[in-house]
């Protein structure tokens, strides 16, 4: 793979970039920022991209929801057994 600065198609890519920039100037700022941030993520090293992807897993909510679902499932099972024993 050839680096872009050594590529013979460098001028084509630069022209595409200029067209993209002109398009970005005509859209909403938030949308343009989102597009630029996505593009920046694409050029990051793999380790940095994994950090960005794993960032939501560091929040407490992502762990509270599955643990709560598991607790509810266990509670329903215990209640079912308790009712079965009580009816017997």
Steps between C-alpha positions, in 0.01 A plus 500: 500500500633841402469803723281772358785750484690258273199393292467595133126555560564762766347780292177302443464443872570865572230601249254264668590656835438849360159390366414350838605821675278705270210267580567527874483878479137474384364279778416533869795547734411206727463266205830618350676452835361148527630415152844642576521313831410173326770565241751573775416170668577326172860621494576423865720202590315181587569534873345848511193383303446217751509753784228703330288191437542372858425837662124433551585180692658709772170654606309354794171483314626244252570263791193584710250400231621140443556442870150625575355271234688207651376589850140519376533162327634339818229666708227369268651150523511514881141625519389224261665232716362654820146510357537140378604386845224701665230355268624147561 
